[in-house]
Coordinates of C-alpha atoms in Angstrom, one line a residue:
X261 CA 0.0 0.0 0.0
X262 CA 1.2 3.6 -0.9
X263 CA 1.8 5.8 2.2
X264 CA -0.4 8.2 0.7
X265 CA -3.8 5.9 -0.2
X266 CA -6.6 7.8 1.5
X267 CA -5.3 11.1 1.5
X268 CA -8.1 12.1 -0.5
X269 CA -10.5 10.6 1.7
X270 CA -9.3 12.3 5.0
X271 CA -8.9 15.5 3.2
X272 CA -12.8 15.7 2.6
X273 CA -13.3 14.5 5.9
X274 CA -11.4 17.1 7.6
X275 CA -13.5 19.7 5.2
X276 CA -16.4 18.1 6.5
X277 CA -15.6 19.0 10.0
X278 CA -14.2 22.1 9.9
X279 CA -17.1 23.4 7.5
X280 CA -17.8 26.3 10.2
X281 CA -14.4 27.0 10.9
X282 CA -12.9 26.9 7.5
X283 CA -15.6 29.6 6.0
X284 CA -15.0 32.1 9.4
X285 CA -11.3 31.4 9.1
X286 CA -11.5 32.7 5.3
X287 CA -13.9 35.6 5.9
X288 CA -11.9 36.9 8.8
X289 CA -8.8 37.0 7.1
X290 CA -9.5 38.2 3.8
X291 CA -11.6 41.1 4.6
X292 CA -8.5 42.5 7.0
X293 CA -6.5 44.0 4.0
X294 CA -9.2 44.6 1.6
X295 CA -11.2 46.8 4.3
X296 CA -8.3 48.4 5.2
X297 CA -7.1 49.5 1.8
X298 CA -10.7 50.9 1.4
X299 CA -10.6 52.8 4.6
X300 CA -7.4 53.9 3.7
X301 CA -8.5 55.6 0.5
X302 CA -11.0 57.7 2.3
X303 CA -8.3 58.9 5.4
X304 CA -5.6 59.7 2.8
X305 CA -7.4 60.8 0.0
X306 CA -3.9 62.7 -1.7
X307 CA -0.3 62.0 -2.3
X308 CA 0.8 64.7 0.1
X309 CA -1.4 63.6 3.0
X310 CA 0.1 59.7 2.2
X311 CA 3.1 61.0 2.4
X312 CA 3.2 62.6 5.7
X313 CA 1.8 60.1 7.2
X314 CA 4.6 57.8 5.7
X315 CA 7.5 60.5 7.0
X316 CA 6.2 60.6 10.8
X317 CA 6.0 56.5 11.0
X318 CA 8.3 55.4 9.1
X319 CA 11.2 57.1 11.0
X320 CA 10.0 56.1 14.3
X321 CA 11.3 52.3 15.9
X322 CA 7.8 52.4 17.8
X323 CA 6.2 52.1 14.8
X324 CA 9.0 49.9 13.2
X325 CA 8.5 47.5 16.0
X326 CA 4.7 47.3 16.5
X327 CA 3.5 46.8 12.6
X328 CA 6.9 46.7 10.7
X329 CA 8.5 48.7 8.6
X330 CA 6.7 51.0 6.1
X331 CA 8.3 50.8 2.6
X332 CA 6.0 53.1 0.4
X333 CA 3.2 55.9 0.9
X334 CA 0.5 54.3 -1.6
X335 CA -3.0 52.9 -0.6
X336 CA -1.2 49.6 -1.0
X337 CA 2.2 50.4 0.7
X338 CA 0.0 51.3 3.5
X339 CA -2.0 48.7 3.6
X340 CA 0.6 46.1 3.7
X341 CA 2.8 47.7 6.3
X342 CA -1.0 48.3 8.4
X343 CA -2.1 44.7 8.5
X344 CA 0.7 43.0 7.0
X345 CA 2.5 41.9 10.0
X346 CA -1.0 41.1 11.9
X347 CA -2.1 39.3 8.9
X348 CA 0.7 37.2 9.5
X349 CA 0.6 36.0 13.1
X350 CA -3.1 35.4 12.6
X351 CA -2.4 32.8 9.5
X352 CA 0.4 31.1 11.5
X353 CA -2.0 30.7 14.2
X354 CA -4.6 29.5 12.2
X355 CA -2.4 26.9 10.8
X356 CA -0.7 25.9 13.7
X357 CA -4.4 25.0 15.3
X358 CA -5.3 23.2 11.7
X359 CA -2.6 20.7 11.4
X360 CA -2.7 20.1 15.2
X361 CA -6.5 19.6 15.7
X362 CA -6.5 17.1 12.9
X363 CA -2.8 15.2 13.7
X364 CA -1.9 14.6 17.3
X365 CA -5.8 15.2 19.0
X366 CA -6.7 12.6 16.7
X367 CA -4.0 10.5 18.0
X368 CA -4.4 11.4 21.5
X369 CA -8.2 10.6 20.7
X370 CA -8.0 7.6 19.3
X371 CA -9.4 8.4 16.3
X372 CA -6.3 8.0 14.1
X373 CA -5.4 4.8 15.1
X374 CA -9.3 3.5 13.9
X375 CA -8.8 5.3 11.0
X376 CA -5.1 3.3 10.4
X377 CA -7.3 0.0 10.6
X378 CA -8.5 0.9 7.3
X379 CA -6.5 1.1 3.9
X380 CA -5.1 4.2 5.1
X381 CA -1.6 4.8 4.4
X382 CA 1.4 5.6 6.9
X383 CA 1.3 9.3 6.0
X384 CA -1.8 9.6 4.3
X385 CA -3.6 12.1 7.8
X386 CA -0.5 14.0 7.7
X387 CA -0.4 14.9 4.3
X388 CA -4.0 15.6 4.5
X389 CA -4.0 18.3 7.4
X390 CA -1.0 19.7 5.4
X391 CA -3.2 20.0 2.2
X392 CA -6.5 21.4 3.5
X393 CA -4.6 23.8 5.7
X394 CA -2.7 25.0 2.7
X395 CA -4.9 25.2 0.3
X396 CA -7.2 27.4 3.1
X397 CA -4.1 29.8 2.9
X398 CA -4.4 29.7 -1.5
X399 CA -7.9 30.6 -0.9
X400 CA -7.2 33.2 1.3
X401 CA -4.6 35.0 -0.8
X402 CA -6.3 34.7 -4.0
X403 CA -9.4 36.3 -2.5
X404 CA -6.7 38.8 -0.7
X405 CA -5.4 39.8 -4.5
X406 CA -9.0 39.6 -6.4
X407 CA -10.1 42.2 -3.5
X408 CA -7.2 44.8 -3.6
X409 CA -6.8 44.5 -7.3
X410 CA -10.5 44.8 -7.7
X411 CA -9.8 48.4 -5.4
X412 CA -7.4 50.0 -8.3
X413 CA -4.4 48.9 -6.5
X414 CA -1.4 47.3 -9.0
X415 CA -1.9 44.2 -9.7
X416 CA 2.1 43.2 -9.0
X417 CA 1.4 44.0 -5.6
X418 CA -1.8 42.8 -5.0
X419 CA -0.3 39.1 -6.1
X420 CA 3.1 39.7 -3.7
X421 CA 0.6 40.6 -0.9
X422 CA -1.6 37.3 -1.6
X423 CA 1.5 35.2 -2.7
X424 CA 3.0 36.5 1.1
X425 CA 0.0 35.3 2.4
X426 CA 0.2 31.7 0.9
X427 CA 3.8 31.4 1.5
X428 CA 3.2 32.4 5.1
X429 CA -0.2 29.9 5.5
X430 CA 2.8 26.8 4.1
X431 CA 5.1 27.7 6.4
X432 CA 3.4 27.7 9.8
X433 CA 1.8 25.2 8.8
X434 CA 5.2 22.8 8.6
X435 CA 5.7 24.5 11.9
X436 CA 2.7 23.0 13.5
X437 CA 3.1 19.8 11.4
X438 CA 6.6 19.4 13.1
X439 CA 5.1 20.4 16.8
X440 CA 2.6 17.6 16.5
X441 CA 5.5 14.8 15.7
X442 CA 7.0 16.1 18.9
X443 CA 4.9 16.0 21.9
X444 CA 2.2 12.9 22.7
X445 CA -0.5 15.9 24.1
X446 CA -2.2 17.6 21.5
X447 CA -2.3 20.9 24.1
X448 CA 1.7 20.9 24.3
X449 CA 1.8 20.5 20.8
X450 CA -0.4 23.8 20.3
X451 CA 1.5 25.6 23.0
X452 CA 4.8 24.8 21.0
X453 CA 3.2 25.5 18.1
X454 CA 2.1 28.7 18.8
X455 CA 5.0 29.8 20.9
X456 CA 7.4 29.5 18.5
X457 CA 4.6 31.5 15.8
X458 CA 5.0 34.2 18.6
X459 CA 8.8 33.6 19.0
X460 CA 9.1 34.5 15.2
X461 CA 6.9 37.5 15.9
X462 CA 9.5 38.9 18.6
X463 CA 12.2 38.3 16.5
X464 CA 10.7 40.2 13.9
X465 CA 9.7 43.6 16.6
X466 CA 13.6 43.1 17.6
X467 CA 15.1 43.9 13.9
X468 CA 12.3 46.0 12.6
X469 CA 13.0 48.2 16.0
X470 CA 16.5 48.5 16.5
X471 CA 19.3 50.3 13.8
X472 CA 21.5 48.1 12.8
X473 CA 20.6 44.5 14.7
X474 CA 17.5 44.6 10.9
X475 CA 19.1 41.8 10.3
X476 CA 17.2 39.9 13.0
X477 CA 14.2 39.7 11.1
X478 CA 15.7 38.0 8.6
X479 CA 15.1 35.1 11.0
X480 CA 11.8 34.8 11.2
X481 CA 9.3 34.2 8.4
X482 CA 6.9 36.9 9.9
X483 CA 10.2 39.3 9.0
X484 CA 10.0 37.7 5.1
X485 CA 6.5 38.6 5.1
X486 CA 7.4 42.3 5.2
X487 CA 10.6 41.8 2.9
X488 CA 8.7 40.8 0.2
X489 CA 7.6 44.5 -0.3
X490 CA 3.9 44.2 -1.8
X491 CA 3.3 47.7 -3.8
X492 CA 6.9 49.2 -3.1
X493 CA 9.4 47.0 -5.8
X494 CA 8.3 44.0 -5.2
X495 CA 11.3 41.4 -4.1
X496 CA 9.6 38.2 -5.4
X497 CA 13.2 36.4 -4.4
X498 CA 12.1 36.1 -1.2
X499 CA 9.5 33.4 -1.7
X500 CA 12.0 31.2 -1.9
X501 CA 12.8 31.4 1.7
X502 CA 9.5 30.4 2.6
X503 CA 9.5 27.3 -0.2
X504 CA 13.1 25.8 1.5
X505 CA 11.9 26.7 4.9
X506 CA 8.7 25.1 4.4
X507 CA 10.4 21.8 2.6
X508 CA 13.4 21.0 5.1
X509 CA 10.5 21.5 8.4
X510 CA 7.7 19.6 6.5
X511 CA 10.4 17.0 5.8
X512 CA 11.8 16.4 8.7
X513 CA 8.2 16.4 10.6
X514 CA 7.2 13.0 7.6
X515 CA 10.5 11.5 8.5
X516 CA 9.4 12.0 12.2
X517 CA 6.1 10.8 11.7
X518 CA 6.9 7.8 9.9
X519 CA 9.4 6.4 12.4
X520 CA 7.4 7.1 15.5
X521 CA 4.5 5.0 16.8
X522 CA 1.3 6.1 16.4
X523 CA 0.2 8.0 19.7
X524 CA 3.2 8.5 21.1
X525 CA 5.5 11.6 20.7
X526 CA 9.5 12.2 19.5
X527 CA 10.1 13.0 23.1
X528 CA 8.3 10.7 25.1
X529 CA 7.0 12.2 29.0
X530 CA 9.0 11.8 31.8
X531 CA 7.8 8.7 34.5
X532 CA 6.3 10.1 37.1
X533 CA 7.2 9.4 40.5
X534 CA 5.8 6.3 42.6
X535 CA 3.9 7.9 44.9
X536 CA 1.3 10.9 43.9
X537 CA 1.8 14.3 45.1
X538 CA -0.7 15.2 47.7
X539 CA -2.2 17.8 45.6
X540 CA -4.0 15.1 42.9
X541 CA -6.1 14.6 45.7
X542 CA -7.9 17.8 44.7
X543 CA -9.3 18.6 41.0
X544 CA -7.9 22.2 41.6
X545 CA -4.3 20.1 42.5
X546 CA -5.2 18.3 39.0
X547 CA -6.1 21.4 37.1
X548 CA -3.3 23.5 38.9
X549 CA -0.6 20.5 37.2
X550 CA -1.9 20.6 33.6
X551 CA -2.5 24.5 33.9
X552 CA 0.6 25.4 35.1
X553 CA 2.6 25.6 32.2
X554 CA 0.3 27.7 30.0
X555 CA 0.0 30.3 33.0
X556 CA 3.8 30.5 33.3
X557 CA 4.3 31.0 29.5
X558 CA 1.4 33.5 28.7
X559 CA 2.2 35.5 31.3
X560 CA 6.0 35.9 30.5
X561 CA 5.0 36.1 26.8
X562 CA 2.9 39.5 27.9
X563 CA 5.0 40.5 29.8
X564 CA 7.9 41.3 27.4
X565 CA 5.2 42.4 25.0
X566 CA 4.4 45.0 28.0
X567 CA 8.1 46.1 27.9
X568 CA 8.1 46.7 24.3
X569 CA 4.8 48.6 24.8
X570 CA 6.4 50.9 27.2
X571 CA 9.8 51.3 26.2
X572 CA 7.3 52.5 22.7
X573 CA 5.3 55.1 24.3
X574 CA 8.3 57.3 25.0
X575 CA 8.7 58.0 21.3
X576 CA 4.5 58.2 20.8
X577 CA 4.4 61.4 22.3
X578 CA 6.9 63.3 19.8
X579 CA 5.9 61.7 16.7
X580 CA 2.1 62.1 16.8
X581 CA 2.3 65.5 18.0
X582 CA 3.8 66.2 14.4
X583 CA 0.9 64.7 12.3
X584 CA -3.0 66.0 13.4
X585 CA -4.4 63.2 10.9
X586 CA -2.8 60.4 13.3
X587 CA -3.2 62.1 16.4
X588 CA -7.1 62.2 16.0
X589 CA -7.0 58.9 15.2
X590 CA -5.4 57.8 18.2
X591 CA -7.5 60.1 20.3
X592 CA -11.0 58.1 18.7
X593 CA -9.4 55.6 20.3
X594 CA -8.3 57.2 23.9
X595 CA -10.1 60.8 24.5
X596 CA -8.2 64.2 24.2
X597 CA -5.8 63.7 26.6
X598 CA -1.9 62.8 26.7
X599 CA -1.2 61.4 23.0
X600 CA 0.8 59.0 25.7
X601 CA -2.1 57.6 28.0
X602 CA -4.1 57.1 24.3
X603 CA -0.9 54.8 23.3
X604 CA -1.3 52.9 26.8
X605 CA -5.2 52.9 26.6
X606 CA -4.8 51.3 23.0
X607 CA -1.4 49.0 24.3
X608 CA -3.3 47.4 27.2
X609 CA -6.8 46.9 25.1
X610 CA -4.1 44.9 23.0
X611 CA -2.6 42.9 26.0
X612 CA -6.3 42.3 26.9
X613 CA -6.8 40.6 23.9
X614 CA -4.0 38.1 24.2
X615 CA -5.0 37.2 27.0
X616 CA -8.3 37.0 26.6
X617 CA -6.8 34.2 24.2
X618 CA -5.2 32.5 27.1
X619 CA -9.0 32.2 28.8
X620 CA -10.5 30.7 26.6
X621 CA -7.9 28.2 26.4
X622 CA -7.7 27.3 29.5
X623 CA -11.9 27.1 29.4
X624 CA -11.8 25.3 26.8
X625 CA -9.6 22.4 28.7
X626 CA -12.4 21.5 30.2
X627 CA -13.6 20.3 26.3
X628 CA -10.5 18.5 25.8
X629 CA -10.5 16.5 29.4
X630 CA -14.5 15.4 28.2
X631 CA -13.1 14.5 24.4
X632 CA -10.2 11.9 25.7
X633 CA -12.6 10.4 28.4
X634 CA -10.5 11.9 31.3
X635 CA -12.9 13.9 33.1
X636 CA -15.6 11.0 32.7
X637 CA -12.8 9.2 35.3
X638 CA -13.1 12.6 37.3
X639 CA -16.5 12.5 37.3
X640 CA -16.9 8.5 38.3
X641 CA -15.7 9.5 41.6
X642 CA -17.4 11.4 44.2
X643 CA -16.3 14.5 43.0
X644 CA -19.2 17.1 41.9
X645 CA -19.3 18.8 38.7
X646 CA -19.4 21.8 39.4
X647 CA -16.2 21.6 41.3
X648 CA -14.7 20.1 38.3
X649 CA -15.9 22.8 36.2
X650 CA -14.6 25.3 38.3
X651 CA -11.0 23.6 38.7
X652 CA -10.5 25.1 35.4
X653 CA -13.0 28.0 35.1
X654 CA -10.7 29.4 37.7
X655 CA -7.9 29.8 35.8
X656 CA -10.2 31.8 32.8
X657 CA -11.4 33.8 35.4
X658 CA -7.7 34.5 37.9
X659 CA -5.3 33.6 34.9
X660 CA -6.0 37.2 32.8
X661 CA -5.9 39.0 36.4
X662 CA -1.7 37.6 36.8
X663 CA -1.0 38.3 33.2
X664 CA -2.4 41.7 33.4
X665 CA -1.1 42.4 36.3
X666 CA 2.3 41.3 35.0
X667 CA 1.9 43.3 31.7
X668 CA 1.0 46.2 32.9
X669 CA 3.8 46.6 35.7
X670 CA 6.3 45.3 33.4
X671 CA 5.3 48.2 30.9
X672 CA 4.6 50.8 33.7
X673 CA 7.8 50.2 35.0
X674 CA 9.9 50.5 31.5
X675 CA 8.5 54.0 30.8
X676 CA 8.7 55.0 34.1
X677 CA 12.1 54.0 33.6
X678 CA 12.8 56.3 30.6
X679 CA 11.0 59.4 32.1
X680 CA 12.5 59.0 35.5
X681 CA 9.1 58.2 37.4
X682 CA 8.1 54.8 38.3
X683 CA 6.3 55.7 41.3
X684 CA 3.8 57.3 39.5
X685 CA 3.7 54.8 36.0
X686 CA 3.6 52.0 37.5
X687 CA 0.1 52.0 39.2
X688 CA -1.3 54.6 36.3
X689 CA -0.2 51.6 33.7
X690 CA -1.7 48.8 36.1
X691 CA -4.8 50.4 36.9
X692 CA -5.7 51.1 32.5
X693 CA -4.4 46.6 32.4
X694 CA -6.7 45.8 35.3
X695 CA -9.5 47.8 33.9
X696 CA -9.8 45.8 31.3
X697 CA -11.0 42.4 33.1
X698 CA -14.8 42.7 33.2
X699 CA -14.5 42.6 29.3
X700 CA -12.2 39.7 29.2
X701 CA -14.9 37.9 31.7
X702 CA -17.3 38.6 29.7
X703 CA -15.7 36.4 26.3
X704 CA -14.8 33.4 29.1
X705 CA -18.0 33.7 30.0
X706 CA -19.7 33.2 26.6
X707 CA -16.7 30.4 25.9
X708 CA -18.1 28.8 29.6
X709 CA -21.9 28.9 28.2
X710 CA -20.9 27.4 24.9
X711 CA -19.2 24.6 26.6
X712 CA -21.7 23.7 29.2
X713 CA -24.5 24.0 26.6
X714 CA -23.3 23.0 23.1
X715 CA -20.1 21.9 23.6
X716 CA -19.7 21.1 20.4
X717 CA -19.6 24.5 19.2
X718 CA -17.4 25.7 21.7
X719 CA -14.7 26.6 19.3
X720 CA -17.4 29.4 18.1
X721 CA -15.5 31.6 21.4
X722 CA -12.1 31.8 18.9
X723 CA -15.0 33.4 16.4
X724 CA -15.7 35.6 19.0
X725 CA -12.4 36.6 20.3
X726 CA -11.6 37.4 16.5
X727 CA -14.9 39.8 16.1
X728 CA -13.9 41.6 19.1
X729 CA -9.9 41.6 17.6
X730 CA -11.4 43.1 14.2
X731 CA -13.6 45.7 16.0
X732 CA -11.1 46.6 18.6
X733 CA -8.2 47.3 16.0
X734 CA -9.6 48.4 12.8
X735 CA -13.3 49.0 13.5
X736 CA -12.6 53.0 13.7
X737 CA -10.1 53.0 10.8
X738 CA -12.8 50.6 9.0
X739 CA -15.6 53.8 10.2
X740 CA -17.8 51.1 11.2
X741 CA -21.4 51.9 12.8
X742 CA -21.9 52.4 16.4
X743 CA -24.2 49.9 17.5
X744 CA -21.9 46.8 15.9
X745 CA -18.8 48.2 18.1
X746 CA -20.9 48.5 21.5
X747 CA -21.2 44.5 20.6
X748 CA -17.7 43.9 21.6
X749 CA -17.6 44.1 25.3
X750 CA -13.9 46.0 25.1
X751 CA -16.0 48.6 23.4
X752 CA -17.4 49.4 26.7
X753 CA -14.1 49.7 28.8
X754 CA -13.4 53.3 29.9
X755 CA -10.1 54.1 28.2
X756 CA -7.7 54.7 31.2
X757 CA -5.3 56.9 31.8
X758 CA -6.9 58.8 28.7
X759 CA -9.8 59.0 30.4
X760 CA -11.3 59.3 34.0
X761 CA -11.8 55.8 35.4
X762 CA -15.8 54.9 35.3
X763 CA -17.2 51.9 37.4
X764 CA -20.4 51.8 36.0
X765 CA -19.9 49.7 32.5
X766 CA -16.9 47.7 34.4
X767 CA -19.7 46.9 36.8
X768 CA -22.3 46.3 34.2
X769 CA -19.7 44.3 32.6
X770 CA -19.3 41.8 35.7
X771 CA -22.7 41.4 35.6
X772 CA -22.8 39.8 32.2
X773 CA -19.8 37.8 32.9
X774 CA -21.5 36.2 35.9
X775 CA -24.6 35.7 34.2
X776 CA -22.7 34.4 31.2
X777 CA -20.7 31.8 33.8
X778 CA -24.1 30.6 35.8
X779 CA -25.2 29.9 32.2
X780 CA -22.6 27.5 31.4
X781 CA -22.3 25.5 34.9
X782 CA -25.9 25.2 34.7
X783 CA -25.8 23.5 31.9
X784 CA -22.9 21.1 32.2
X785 CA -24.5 20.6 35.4
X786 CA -27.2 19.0 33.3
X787 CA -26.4 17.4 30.3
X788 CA -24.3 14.3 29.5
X789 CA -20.9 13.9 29.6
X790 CA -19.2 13.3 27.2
X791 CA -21.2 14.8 24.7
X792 CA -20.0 15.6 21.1

């Protein structure tokens, strides 16, 4: 039998699974950089207002390091440095959670190994989670080029932009081919997955930030994205770095797969002791164990994000000052106070988002304990379900509050730093972070109800996270109505230290959240477990 019989086969099944998340995935991603080249034309309708936009930005390492350098002053130039960079941390995400979900959960499942009982061959499911999960990233840059080339933009540039896109979608997607072959839990393999996607982000902010260290960027394929110049002389050389990349990784991750047993992992886990620790007699001891990690790494991720934040809004300040058109921008976003309390009131609503990520993981744990039959052996003994539930509720819940926290001293105490006055930064900074929690309750929450009600459309929380991403980020650039911003519950926040702090929506906010969390308990309370 050829290695490959079935592929075919477990390609359309894996369509037929992900027929929800495949469309929203698509949508999401291609209307980014179409909308904003559209929104674009209507903010800088002239050369010279284009261009003095592109002089204040362009010259600043705040700027270089947050969205990557800006290369041209056309709608397309624009457009590509604005989203280009986002664009591609969202595709190496999605990728990263493709090949994953369809690879190592369903060896950890069982699924593959029923599926290997038939004339399935040896690297038939890999090769299939590799082919839907590139061709979703064809799809998405042919609709991203059809869309900005339908806008007037050149076409040359509007096929680098979607080519960057595809090359991107292949590469992460060897990267999360190659985390599956390593780890025998599907969770570790997304957490490797996705830190090194955000690894190759930081590299990126390093060289894009700092004069003469550009170089760095050359190491990550987030930093290629950028190099590959849509709309400013296209360098179409550099797709070649994504082809070798993605050919040695997805190499070695077949290699990998094909010598390994099915189920088990490159690196197998380590024995654990004789006796049990007397913390598994607890579910919180339990939850604490397989939670622990994911704390530890989110919160250190954010809080070196937080540094770069503030060691930024030094520079904000200066630069926005010199260009009105930007600095009423920023004030949409903050009120019409310090340009520099708008740049934290916009930095921590972007911390807040992250790890508003990090909830609904550690929510949705509670799906993947039901999946592989491990909380049915929970729930056998005499231990309640809601006090199941809530082992790992908790960490939704007190998980954002640490990496806030975290965040916004580590940023805080960076620009108080530079200005000479931590004393006063460092609460100022960690008052706009913790302000932002009632909306992050609210989205793990919703991810809670989902779960204890329909658990099978408990992914549908990512969907949400993303609506409240697209809203938060480019629904005032985009000019979009009122009433579908208020939907996003970050819409709500009062934007400190722009603003005077306001307890009523945080209150109101809570509310929901609770409500939102009674919702969910209630219903796992009641249905059966496990359900699909």
């Amino acid at each position: 039998m050829n290695t490959l019989d079935g592929t075919g086969a477990l390609a359309r099944l894996i369509l037929r699974l992900d027929r929800i998340r495949i469309p929203i995935w698509i949508f999401v991603l291609s209307i980014l950089p179409i909308s904003t080249a559209s929104a674009f034309e209507g903010l800088y309708p002239t050369d010279e207002s284009r261009a003095q936009f592109a002089s204040t930005v362009s010259a600043n390492p705040a700027f270089n390091a947050l969205l990557g350098p800006l290369y041209d002053s056309s709608i397309g130039g624009l457009t590509a440095w604005r989203v280009g960079t986002l664009l591609a941390l969202f595709l190496g995400i999605m990728a990263v959670l493709s090949v994953v979900r369809h690879t190592r959960d369903d060896e950890e499942t069982g699924r593959r190994e029923l599926l290997g009982s038939t004339v399935v061959g040896r690297h038939a499911p890999l090769a299939a989670a590799l082919l839907v999960t590139s061709t979703i990233g064809l799809v998405i840059g042919s609709v991203v080029t059809l869309g900005l080339g339908g806008l007037g933009l050149p076409w040359a540039g509007s096929i680098a932009f979607g080519a960057a896109v595809f090359a991107v979608t292949l590469t992460f997607t060897a990267v999360g081919a190659l985390a599956a072959q390593l780890t025998q839990a599907g969770s570790t393999a997304r957490g490797l997955g996705i830190g090194l996607v955000g690894l190759f982000f930081l590299l990126r902010m390093a060289g894009d930030a700092t004069d003469g260290l550009d170089w760095i960027s050359w190491l990550s394929p987030i930093g290629w994205f950028t190099r590959i110049r849509p709309f400013a002389g296209e360098e179409w050389w550099v797709l070649a770095l994504f082809a070798v990349f993605t050919a040695i990784v997805t190499g070695i991750a077949m290699v990998m797969s094909a010598r390994r047993d099915v189920g088990e992992g490159a690196f197998p886990p380590r024995p654990g002791p004789a006796r049990a620790s007397r913390s598994f007699r607890s579910t919180s001891g339990l939850a604490w164990r397989l939670q622990r990690g994911s704390l530890l790494g989110w919160t250190i991720g954010l809080a070196v994000l937080g540094s770069v934040y503030g060691a930024a809004a030094d520079a904000v300040g200066d630069i926005l000052a010199d260009n009105p058109q930007m600095a009423s921008i920023f004030e949409s976003l903050g009120g019409t106070q310090s340009l520099t309390d708008t740049f934290f009131s916009a930095a921590v609503g972007i911390i807040a988002l992250v790890a508003t990520a990090y909830s609904i993981r550690s929510v949705l744990k509670l799906r993947g304990e039901e999946d592989t039959l491990r909380a049915e052996l929970v729930l056998a003994t005499a231990t309640p379900r809601t006090r199941h539930a809530w082992s790992h509720l908790a960490y939704g819940l007190l998980g954002p509050v640490v990496i806030l926290a975290t965040a916004g001293v580590v940023a805080g105490a960076t620009y108080g730093s530079i200005v000479g006055d931590m004393s006063e930064q460092v609460p100022r900074v960690l008052g706009a972070a913790m302000s932002q929690l009632p909306a992050v309750w609210v989205v793990t929450g919703v991810t809670m109800t989902l779960y204890g009600l329909v658990p099978r459309l408990s992914s549908i929380a990512w969907g949400v996270l993303g609506v409240c991403v697209l809203f938060g980020q480019l629904g005032q650039i985009l000019q979009l109505p009122e009433w579908l911003l208020d939907l996003s519950p970050f819409s709500h926040i009062p934007l400190v230290p722009a603003e005077d702090f306001t307890a009523t929506p945080l209150i109101a906010l809570v509310g929901i959240a609770v409500v939102f969390v009674v919702a969910g308990l209630v219903g796992f309370g009641r249905r059966d477990i496990p359900q699909s």
